[in-house]
Coordinates of C-alpha atoms and ligand atoms in Angstrom, one line a residue:
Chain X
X227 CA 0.0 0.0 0.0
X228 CA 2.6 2.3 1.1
X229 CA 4.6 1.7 -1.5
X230 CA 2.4 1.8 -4.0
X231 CA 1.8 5.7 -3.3
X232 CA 4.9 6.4 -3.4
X233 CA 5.5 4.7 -6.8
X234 CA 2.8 7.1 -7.7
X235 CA 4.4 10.1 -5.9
X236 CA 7.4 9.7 -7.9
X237 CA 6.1 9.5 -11.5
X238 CA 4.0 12.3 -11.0
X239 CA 6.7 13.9 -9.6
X240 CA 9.0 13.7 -12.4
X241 CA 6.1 14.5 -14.9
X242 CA 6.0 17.8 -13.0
X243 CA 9.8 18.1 -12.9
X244 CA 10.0 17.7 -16.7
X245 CA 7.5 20.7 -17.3
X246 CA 8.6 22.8 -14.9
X247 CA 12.3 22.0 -16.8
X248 CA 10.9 23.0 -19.7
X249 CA 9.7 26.5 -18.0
X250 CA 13.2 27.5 -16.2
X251 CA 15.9 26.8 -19.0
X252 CA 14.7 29.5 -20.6
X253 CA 14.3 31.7 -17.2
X254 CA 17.8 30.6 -16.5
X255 CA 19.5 31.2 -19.6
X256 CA 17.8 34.4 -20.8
X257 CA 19.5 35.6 -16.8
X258 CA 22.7 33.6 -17.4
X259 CA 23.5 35.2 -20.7
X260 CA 21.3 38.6 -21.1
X261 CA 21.0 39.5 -17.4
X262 CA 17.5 40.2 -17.7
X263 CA 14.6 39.3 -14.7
X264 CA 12.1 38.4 -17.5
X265 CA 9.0 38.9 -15.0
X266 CA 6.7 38.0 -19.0
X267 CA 8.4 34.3 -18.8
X268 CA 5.2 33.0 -16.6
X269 CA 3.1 35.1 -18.8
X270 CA 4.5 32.2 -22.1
X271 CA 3.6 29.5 -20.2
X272 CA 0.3 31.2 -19.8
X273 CA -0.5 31.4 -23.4
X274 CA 1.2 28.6 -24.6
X275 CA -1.4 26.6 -22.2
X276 CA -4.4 28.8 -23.5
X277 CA -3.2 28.1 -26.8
X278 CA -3.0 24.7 -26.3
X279 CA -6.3 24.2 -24.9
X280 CA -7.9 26.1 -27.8
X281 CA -6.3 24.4 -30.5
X282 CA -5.8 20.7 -29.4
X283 CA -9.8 20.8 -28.0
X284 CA -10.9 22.1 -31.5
X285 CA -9.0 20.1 -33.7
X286 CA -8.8 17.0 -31.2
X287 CA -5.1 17.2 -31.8
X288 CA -2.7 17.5 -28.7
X289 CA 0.3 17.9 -31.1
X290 CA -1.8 20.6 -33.2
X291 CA -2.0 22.7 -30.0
X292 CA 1.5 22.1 -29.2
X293 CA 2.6 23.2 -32.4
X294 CA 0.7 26.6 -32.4
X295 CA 1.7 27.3 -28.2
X296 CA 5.5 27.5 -29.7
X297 CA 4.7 29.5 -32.6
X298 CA 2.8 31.9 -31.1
X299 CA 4.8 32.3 -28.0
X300 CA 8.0 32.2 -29.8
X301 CA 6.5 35.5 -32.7
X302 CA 5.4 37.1 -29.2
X303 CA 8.6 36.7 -27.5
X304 CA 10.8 37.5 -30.5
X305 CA 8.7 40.8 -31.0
X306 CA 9.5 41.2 -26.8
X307 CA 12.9 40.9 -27.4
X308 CA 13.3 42.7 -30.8
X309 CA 10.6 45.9 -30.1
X310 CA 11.9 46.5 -26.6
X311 CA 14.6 44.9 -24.9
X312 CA 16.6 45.4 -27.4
X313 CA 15.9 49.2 -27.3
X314 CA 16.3 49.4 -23.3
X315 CA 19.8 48.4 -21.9
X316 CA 19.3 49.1 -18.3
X317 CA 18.6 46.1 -16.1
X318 CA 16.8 47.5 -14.0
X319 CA 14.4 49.7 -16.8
X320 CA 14.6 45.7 -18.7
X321 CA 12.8 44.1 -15.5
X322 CA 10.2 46.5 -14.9
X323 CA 9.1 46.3 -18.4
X324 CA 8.5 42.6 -18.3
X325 CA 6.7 43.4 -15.3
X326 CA 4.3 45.8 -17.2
X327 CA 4.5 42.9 -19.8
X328 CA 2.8 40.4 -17.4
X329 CA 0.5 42.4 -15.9
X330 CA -1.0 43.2 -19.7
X331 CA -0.3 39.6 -20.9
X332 CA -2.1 38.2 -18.0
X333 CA -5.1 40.8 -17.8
X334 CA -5.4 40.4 -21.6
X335 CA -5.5 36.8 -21.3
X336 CA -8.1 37.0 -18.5
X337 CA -10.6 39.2 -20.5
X338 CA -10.5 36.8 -23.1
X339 CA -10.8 33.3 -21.3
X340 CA -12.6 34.4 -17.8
X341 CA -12.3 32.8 -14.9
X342 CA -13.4 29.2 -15.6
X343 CA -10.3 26.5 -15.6
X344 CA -10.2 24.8 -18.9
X345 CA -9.0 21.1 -19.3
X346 CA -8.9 19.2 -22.3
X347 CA -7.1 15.6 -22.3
X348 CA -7.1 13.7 -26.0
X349 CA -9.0 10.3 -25.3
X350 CA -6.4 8.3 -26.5
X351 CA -4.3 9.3 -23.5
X352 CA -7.6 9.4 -21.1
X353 CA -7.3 6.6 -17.9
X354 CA -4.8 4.5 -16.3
X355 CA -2.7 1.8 -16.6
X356 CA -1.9 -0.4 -13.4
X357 CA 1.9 -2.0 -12.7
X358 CA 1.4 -4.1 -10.4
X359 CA -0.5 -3.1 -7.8
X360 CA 0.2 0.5 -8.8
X361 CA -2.3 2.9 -10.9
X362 CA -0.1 5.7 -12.9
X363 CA -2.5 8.1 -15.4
X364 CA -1.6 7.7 -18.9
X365 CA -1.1 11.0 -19.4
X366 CA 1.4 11.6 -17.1
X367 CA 3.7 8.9 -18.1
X368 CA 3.0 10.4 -21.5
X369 CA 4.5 14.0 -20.2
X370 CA 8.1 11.9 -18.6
X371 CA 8.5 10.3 -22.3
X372 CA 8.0 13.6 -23.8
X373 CA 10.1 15.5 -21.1
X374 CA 13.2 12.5 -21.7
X375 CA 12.7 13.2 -25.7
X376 CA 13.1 16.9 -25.1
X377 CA 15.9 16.2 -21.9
X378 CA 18.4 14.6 -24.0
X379 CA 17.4 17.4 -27.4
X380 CA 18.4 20.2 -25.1
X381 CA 21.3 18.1 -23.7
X382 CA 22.6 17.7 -27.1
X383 CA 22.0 21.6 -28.1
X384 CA 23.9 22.8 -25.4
X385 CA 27.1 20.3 -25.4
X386 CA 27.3 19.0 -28.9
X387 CA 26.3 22.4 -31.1
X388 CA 28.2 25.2 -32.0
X389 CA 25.2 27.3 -31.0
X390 CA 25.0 25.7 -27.8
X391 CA 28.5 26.1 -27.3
X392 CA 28.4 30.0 -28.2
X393 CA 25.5 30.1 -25.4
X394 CA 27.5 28.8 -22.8
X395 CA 30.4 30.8 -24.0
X396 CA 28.0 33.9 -23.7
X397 CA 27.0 32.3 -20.3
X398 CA 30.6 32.7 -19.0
X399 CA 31.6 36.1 -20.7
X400 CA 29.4 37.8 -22.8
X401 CA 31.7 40.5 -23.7
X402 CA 34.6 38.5 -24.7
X403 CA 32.3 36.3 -27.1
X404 CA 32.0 39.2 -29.4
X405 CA 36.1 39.4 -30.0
X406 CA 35.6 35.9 -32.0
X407 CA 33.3 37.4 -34.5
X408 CA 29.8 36.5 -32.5
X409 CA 26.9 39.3 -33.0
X410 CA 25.7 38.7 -29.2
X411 CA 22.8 40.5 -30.3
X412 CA 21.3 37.9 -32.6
X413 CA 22.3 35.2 -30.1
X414 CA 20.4 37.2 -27.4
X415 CA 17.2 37.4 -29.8
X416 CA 17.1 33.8 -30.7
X417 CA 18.0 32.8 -27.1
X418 CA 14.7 34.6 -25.8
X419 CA 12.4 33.1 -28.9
X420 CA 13.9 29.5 -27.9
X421 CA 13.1 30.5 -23.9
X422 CA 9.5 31.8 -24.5
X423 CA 8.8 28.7 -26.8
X424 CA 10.0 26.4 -24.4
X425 CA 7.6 28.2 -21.7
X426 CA 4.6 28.1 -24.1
X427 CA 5.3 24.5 -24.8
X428 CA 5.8 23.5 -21.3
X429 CA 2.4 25.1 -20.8
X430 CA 0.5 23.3 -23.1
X431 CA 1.6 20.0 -21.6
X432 CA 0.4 20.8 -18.4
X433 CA -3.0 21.7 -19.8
X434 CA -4.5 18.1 -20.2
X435 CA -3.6 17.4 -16.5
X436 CA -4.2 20.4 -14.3
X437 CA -6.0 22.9 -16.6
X438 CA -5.0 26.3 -17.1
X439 CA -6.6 29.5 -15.4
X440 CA -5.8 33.1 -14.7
X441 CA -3.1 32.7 -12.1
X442 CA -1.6 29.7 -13.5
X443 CA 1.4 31.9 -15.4
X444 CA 2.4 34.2 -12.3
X445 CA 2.4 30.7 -9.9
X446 CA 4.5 28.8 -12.4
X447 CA 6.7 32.0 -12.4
X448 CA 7.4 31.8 -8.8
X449 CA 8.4 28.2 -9.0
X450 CA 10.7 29.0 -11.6
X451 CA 12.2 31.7 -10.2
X452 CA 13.1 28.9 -6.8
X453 CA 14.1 26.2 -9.6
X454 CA 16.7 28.9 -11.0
X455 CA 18.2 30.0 -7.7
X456 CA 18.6 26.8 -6.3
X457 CA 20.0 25.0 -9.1
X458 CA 22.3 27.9 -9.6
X459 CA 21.3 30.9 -11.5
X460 CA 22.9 30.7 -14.8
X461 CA 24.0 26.9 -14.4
X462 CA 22.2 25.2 -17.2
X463 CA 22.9 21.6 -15.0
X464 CA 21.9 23.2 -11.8
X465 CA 18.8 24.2 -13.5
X466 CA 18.1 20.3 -15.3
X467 CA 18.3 18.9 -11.2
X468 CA 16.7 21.7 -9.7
X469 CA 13.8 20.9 -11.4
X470 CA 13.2 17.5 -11.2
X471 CA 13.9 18.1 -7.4
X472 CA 11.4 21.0 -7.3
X473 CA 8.6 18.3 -9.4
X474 CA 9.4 15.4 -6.4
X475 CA 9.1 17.6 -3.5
X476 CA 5.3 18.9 -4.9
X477 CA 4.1 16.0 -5.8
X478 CA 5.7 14.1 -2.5
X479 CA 4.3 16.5 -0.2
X480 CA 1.2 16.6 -1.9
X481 CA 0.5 13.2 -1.3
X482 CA 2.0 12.6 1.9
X483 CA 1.8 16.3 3.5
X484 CA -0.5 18.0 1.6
X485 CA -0.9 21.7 3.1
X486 CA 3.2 22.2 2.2
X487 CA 2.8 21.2 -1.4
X488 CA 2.0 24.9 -1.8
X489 CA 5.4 26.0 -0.3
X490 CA 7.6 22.8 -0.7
X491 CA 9.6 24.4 -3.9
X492 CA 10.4 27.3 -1.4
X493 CA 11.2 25.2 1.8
X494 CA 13.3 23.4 -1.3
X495 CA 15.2 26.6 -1.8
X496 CA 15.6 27.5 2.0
X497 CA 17.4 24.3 2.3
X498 CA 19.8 24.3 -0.4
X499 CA 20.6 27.9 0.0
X500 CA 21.2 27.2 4.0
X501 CA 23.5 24.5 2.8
X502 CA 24.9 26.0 -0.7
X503 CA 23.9 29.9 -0.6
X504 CA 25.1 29.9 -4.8
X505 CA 22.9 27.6 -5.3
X506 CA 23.6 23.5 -5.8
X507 CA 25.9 24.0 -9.2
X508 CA 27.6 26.9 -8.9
X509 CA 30.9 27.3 -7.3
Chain G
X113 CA 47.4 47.0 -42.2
X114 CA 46.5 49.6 -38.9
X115 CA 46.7 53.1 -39.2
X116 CA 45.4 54.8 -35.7
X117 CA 44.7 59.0 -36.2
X118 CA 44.7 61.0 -33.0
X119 CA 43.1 58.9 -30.9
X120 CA 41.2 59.8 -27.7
X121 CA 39.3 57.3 -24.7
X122 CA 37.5 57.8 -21.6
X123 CA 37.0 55.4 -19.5
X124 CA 34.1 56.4 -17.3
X125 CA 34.8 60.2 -16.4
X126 CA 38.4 59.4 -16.6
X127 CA 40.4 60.7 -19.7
X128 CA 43.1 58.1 -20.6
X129 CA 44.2 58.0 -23.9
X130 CA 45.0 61.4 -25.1
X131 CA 45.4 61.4 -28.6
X132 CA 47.4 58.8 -30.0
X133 CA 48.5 58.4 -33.7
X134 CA 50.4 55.0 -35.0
X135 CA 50.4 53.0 -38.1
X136 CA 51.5 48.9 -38.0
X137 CA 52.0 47.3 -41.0
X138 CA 52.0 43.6 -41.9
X139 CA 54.9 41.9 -40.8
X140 CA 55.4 44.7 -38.1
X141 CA 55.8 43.9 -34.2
X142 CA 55.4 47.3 -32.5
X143 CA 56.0 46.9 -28.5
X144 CA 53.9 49.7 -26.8
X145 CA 55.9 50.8 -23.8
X146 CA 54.7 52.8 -20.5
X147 CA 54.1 52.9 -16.7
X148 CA 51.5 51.7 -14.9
X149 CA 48.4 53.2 -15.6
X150 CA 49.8 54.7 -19.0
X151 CA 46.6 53.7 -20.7
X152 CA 47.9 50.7 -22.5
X153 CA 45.4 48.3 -22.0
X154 CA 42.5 51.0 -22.5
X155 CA 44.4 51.7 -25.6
X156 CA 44.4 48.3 -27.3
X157 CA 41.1 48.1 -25.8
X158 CA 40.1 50.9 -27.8
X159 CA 41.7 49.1 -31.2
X160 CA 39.6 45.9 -30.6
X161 CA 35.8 48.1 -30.2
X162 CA 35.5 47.0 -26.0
X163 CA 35.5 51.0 -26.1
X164 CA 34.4 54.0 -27.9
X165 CA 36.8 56.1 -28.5
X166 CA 35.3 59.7 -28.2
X167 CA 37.6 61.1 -30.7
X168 CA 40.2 60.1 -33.5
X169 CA 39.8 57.3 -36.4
X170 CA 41.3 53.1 -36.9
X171 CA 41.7 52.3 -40.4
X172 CA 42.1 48.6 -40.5
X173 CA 43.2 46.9 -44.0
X174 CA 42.3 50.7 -45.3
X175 CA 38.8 50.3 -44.0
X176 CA 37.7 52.9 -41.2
X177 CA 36.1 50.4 -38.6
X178 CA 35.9 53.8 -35.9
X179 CA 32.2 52.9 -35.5
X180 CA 32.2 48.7 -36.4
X181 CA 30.9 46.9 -33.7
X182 CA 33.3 44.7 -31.8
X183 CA 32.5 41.3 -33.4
X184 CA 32.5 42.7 -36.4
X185 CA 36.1 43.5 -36.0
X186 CA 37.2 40.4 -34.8
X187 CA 35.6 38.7 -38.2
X188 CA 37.7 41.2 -40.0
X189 CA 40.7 39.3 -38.5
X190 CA 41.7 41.7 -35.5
X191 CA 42.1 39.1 -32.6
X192 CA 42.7 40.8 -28.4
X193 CA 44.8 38.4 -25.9
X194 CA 43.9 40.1 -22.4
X195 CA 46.6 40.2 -19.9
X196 CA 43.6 38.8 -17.5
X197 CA 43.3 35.7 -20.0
X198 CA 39.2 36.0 -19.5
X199 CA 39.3 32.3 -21.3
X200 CA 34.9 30.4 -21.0
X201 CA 36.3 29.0 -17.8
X202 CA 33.2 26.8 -18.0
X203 CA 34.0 25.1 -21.4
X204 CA 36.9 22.6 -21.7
X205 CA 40.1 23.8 -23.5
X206 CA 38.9 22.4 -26.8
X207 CA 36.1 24.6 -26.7
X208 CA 37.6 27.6 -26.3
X209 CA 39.3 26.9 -29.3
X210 CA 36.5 26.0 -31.0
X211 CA 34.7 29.7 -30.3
X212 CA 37.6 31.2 -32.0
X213 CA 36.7 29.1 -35.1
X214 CA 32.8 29.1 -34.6
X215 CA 32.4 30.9 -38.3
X216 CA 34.0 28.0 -39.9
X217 CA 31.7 25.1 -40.9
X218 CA 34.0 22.9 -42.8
X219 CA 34.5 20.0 -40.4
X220 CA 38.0 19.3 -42.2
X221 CA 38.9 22.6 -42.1
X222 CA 38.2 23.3 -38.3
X223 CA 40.0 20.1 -37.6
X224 CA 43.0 21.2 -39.4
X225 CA 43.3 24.2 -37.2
X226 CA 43.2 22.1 -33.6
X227 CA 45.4 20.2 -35.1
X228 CA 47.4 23.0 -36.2
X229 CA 47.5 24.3 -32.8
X230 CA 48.0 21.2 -31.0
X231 CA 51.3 20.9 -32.7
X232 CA 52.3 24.9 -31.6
X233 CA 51.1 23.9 -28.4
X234 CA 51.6 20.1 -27.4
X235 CA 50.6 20.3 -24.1
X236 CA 46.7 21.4 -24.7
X237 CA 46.1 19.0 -26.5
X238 CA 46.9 16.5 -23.8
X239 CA 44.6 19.3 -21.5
X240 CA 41.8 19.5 -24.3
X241 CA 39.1 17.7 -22.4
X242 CA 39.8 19.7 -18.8
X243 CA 38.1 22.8 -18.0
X244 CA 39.9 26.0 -18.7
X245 CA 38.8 27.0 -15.1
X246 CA 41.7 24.1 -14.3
X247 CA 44.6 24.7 -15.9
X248 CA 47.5 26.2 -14.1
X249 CA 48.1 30.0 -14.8
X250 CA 50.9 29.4 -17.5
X251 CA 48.7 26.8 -19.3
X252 CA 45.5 29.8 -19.2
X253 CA 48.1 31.7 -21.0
X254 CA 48.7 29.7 -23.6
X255 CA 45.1 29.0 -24.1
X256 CA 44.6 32.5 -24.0
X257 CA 47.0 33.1 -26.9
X258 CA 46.2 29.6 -28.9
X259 CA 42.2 30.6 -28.9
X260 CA 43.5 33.8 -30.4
X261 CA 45.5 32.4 -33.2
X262 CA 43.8 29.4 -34.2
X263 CA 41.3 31.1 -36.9
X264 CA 43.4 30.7 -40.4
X265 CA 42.2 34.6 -41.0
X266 CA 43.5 36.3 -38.1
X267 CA 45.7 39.5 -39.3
X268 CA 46.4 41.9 -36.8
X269 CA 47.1 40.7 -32.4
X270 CA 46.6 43.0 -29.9
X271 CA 48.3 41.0 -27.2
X272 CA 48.7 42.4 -23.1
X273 CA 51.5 41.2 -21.4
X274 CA 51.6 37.9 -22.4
X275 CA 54.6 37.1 -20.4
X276 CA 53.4 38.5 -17.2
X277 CA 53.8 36.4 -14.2
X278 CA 55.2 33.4 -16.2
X279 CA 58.0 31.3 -16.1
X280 CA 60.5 31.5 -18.7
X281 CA 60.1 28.7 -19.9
X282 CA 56.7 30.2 -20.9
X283 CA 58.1 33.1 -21.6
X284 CA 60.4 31.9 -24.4
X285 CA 57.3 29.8 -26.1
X286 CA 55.0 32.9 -26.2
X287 CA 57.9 34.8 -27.8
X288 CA 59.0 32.2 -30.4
X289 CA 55.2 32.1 -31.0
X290 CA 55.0 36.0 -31.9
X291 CA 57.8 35.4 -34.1
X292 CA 56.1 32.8 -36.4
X293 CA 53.4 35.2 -36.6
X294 CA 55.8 38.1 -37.4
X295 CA 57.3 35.8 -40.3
X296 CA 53.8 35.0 -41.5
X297 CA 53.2 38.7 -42.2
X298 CA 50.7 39.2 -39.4
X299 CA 50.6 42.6 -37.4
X300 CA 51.3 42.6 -34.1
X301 CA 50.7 45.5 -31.3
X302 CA 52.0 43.9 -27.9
X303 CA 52.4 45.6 -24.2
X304 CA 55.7 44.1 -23.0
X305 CA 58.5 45.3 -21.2
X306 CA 61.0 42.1 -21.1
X307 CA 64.4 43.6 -22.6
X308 CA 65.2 40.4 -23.5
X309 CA 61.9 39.8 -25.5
X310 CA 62.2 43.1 -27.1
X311 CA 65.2 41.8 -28.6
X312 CA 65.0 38.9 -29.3
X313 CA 61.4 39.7 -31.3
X314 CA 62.5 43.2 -33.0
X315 CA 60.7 45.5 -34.5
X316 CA 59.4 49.3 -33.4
X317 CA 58.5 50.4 -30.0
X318 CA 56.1 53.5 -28.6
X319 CA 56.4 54.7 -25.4
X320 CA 52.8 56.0 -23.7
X321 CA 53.1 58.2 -20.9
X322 CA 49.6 59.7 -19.4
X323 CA 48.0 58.4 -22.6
X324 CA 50.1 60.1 -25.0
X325 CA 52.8 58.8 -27.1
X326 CA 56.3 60.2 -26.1
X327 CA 59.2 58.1 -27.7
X328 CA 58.8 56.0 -30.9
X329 CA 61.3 54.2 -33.2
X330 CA 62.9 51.2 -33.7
X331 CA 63.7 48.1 -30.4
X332 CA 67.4 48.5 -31.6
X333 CA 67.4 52.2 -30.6
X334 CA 65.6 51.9 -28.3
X335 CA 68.0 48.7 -26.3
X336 CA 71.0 51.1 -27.0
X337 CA 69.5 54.2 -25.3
X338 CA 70.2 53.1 -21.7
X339 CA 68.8 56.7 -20.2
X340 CA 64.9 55.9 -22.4
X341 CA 65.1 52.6 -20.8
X342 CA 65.7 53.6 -17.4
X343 CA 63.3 56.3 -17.8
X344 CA 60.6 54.5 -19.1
X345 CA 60.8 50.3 -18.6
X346 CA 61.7 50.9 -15.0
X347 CA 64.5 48.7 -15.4
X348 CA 67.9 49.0 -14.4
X349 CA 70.5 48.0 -17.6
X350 CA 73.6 47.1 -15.5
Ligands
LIG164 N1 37.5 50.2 -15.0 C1 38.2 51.4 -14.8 N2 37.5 52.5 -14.4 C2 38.1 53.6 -14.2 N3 39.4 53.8 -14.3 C3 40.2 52.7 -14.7 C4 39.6 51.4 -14.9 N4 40.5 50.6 -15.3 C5 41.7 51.3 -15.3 N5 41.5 52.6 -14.9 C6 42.5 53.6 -14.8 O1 42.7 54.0 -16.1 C7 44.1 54.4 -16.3 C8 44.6 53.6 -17.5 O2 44.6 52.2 -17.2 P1 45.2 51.1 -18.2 O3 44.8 49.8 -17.7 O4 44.8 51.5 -19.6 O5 46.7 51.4 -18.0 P2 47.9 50.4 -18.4 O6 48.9 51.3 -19.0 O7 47.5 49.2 -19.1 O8 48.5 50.0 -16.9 P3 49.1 48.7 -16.4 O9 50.6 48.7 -16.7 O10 48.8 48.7 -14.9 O11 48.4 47.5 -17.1 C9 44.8 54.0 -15.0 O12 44.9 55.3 -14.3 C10 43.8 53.1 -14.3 O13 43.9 53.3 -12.9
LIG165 MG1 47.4 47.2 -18.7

């Protein structure tokens, strides 16, 4: 019996840890590389789960909805990037303006879809499967196969591509990139495109299991803001464990201890930083 | 292959190079000379596009680049060695190597340049896996310089005291290095003060004093002038 939950624990718990990966690369690196706070990231997942939801429960089609999350958050992040960041170099004018970004994206979003919490799973991933004396939702197991496909894609981007390499590069010194011929301005354009497509994405996943609704892009933003400092803001790794970490301790404490599965990602980060105050990769 | 035209640079509120006029051809070594704080490094800086200068002009190849960005620059085949190394600590040695040659897309070719750099410097290529965060401070260096000359198109090096805090052994590979680019037909524009590398390398030397140029002519003047060495090098000739 015991067991049994926590079997269950687990997987949903790295289900979780896969989406929320897919949310804080792209927090991370868009800090690690352009310095910028970008308050709108929560705002992508938002969409790209609105997006989702409209699409895949019109055409029946989860990979339809998908499909249109990324390319609609990745046009409305590169015109973020292109129309105004790119105009502002102040860090601290940069944050503020994804803060005003938020607010609109979120109120916008809100005026158009209400309220209600919308949920749409496709039927061929609808029920459970037992192992053993176990029951695991199909979905879910659906969302770790998806999150190991896209695991080992972004593994290979950043350590066996030149443009992954450049990234890291950029990651480690963004000024001394430029004296081997990089225009750190493209990479900084296609690096936020590639972040807010990976939020919209990650969004649209989480649809078929917990719905989306207003608040669900500012909540998610929080937790990826803990995922980034305790994995080491900036450390691409840090980030990759963080998460999964981050998706266990929710999903553990929600079903053994369920009034912290709120806070857990927080108590998460109050323990690491007590014991690693840069966070668990960074030295 | 450089021309520089009255050159001025602030860095912040602080006025450092004060109008500073040069011209370095191919095949030319010119050792840029001064006390601390002279504005050497701001000037090279200045060269590479790392700062604005507020006043003056850099021809490069005949082409003003005053107002190129920085990378574009570097893809013209100006390369910067920083006295402070600043390699990707993060990425392993081959890496770094690799982001000097990131334009190229020719597998052959880039592998043609490691290799041609792994035979100028043996020892990275035993280090190419490690990080460049854990090499010793001699072998930074000579990552620092290698990353620097390993793209086939790389004209002009602005190079910081490359010697700095090394051994000679070092020392004497760094300068046989700048030789082979010197025979190559490169430019060079290096901040050293070693005598001995001076004479062994050749070539012209500028002396900067409060960012201004003050001396100029050629290393074997300048090594038989023992009151401009004194003056200038802070060394005692004995
Ligand atoms: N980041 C900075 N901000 C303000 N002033 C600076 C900065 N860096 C250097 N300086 C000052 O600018 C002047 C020129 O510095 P620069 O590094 O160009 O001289 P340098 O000739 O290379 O000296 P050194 O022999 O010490 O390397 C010095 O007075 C130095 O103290
Ligand atoms: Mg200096």
């Amino acid at each position: 019996m015991a067991l049994e939950i926590l079997v269950s624990a687990i997987i949903d718990g790295v289900a979780l840890g896969f989406i929320f990966l897919l949310l804080s690369l792209g927090l991370s690196v868009i800090f690690g590389l352009m310095r910028i706070v970008n308050f709108a990231h929560g705002s992508m997942f938002l969409w790209g789960a609105y997006i989702g939801y409209e699409v895949s429960s019109r055409t029946g089609n989860l990979l339809a909805g998908i499909l249109a999350s990324a390319s609609i958050t990745g046009l409305m992040g590169f015109l973020i990037e292109y129309l105004l960041l790119k105009r502002l170099r102040e860090p601290l004018t940069q944050a503020i303006i994804t803060i005003g970004l938020m607010l609109l994206l979120d109120r916008v979003a809100w005026l158009r879809w209400g309220d209600i919490t919308y949920i749409w799973l496709p039927p061929e991933l609808e029920g459970t499967i037992l192992l053993g004396p176990t029951i695991i939702y199909k979905y879910r197991l659906f969302v770790i196969v998806v999150g190991i496909v896209l695991l080992i894609a972004v593994y290979i981007f950043f350590n066996r591509t030149r443009y992954g390499m450049i990234i890291r590069a950029g990651i480690d010194d963004r000024e001394m990139i430029q004296a081997f011929g990089v225009n750190i301005e493209r990479v900084f354009t296609g690096i936020f495109v590639v972040g807010s497509v990976l939020a919209g994405v990650a969004g649209s996943i989480l649809v078929p299991w917990q719905g989306v609704y207003p608040t669900l892009g500012i909540n998610y933003l929080l937790y990826a803001f803990a995922i980034v400092v305790i994995g080491g803001v900036g450390s691409i790794g840090g980030t990759m464990v963080a998460s999964l970490l981050a998706g266990l301790a929710q999903q553990l404490s929600a079903y053994y201890a369920p009034y912290l599965a709120e806070p857990s990602i927080f108590l998460l980060m109050l323990a690491v930083l007590m014991l690693r105050p840069s966070g668990l990769l960074r030295v | 292959m450089l021309e520089i035209q009255d050159l001025h640079a602030y860095l912040g509120h602080l006025y450092v190079v004060q109008g500073v006029s040069l011209r370095v051809e191919r095949g030319d070594v010119l050792f840029i000379l001064g006390r601390n704080g002279a504005g050497k490094t701001t000037f090279l800086k200045t060269i590479m596009g790392f700062i604005n200068p507020s006043r003056g002009r850099i021809f490069y190849e005949g082409i003003d680049i005053t107002s190129k960005p920085l990378y574009e620059r570097a893809r013209m085949g100006i390369r910067y060695i920083p006295d402070n190394r600043r390699l990707f600590p993060t990425l392993t040695v081959e890496e770094n190597l690799l982001v000097g040659l990131s334009d190229i897309h020719e597998r052959k070719k880039i592998l043609d340049r490691l290799e041609y750099i792994y035979t100028v410097f043996p020892d990275l290529k035993k280090l190419r896996k490690l990080r460049a965060k854990q090499l010793s401070g001699g072998q930074q260096q000579m990552l620092n310089i290698a990353r620097a000359i390993a793209h086939p198109d790389a004209k002009l090096f602005l190079i910081d005291e490359p010697t700095e805090g090394l051994s000679p052994i070092y020392a004497s590979k760094i300068a046989s290095v700048i030789q082979d680019l010197v025979r190559e037909d490169r430019g060079v524009v290096i901040v050293e003060t070693k005598p001995w590398l001076m004479k062994k390398i050749g070539g012209m030397y500028a002396i900067m004093n409060n960012g201004k140029i003050v001396s100029q002519g050629s290393v074997k003047d300048l090594m038989s002038s023992r009151d401009l060495i004194e003056r200038y090098l802070g060394v005692t000739m004995s």
